[in-house]
Amino acid sequence: MQPEGESLDGDTMANAWAGAGVMVNSGPLNDIPAGKGEAESVPAAIAWLEANGKGQGESNYRLRDWLISRQRYWGVPIPVVHCPECGIVPMPDEQLPVTLPQDVEFSGRGASPLAQLEHWVNVPCPTCDRPARRETDTMDTFIDSSWYFLRYTDAKNPESAFETAKANGWMPVDQYVGGIEHAILHLLYSRFITKVLRDRGLLSCDEPFERLLTQGMVQNTAYKNPKTGKYVAPENVADPENPIDPDTGDVLEVFYEKMSKSKYNGVDPKAVLAKYGADTARMFILFKAPPEKDLEWDDADVEGQFRFLNRVWRLVTEYIAVRAHSSTPHPSSAPQQDLGKDEKTLRRAIHTAIQAITEDIEGDYQFNTAVSELMKLSNALNDSAAKESPVYTEGIRALVLLLAPFAPHMADELWHQLGHSESVHRAPWPVFDPKALVVDEITLVIQIMGKTRGTLEVPADSDKAALEKYARESEAAQRYLTGKEIKKVIVVPGKLVNFVVAG
Ligand SMILES: [Zn+2]
């Protein structure tokens, strides 16, 4: 493998190249970037081997023998006894489950504390009834985490781990959320156990989890003294723009790091909840980054979400105050025909938001862009010139419904204030109307020799001939084309008409 831009001339290289490179001296693979990705050397080599009948690709799971026993009290007892006559004997079903004794002493010495409990350890052999000893190791917690989701499907079953019919009814898990630290061992073990249970006819699914989301970490600013290696608490940094260690006078390094007590960069959720409430905290976390990305804590952005929720509160309560005194209540669904220009513009904003937020939630969990759409809808309502229209009522309802998954407490309160007795979380999700997005007028640009001379609102479905006609009759054309010879007319449908004139 050769680093890009370096020669293979050995004596000019001070160190072995450890980065990504391209293939050399590899026949048909020369110049291909080294790696396992698409268009990289590993799949290319496999393809070549397969094409030439010299080998084939294979997935290698590296699942090695797995030592599941631990010398610990806290764990599931391994239900076997050691008999001097019979060897290792499984406990019969009627003696299961083997439970942990309560009278254990933690000495910190020797083997598992279970080994010290003679009354628990000494049992008759289930096969020959001679004195035998229980296994005192317990199972690794990885065993439990490999099938715990199956227990959720039948959590109170006293007879068995789960009933196959119930597990088959629920499984596989639709969406699994976990930290990246689980992405290898736990998930591999879970899949392994699932496949074993399937092979034994205890489960019908092949894979335990349909979808995995590995969420990012919450990070915050940490100040580190590069000389002492010690972290300094933010409240001891006088000027965050120019951070100095108050004890040593050294210039501090600034990092965004995973929150931790030792780095003094944790944020107490209780303080955020007390100052802004849970809805603001949720909105901030959802808005700041997509869930799979690390999230940088930012007090200004928390404040920003607080202000946004306050704007929504004002918007909805002002609407309620006005409508409460209105003698003409609006219907629960807005009329869709004979709408004015402002009503159409607002309705388009409402249904753009419904469509985008629905897709953001159901698709790749892009909650941050969903919150952006809520902000756009709130602005569109605020700026609307159609506040008296039933379309505005439709917009206020949609805003509260769309807000509900993100700021559940406030949305529920506003929903009640809007006159509903049921919770907003039981109300149907708003239905997207594609017709609301249809634009029936476009702005046509009128150009003379490529220079914009005016614009014109024309029906969106106008064909080329109609657009040229509108353009020729426009005020701009009348003004600039009088007495000139038109050599050519260029029509770009939906956009512009350009007149090319002589000399
Ligand atoms: Zn025995």
XYZ file of N, CA and C in Angstrom, residues 7-14:
24
model
N 6.608 8.577 -2.552
C 7.246 7.555 -3.374
C 7.518 6.326 -2.532
N 7.738 5.217 -3.222
C 8.057 3.981 -2.509
C 9.552 3.875 -2.253
N 10.235 4.933 -2.611
C 11.679 4.970 -2.450
C 11.985 4.926 -0.956
N 12.253 3.726 -0.445
C 12.306 3.459 0.987
C 13.089 4.454 1.811
N 14.263 4.894 1.342
C 15.094 5.695 2.230
C 14.604 7.134 2.405
N 13.550 7.551 1.668
C 13.004 8.888 1.929
C 11.883 8.839 2.968
N 11.491 7.666 3.382
C 10.381 7.569 4.341
C 10.920 7.380 5.751
N 10.594 8.325 6.595
C 11.081 8.244 7.976
C 10.262 7.235 8.782
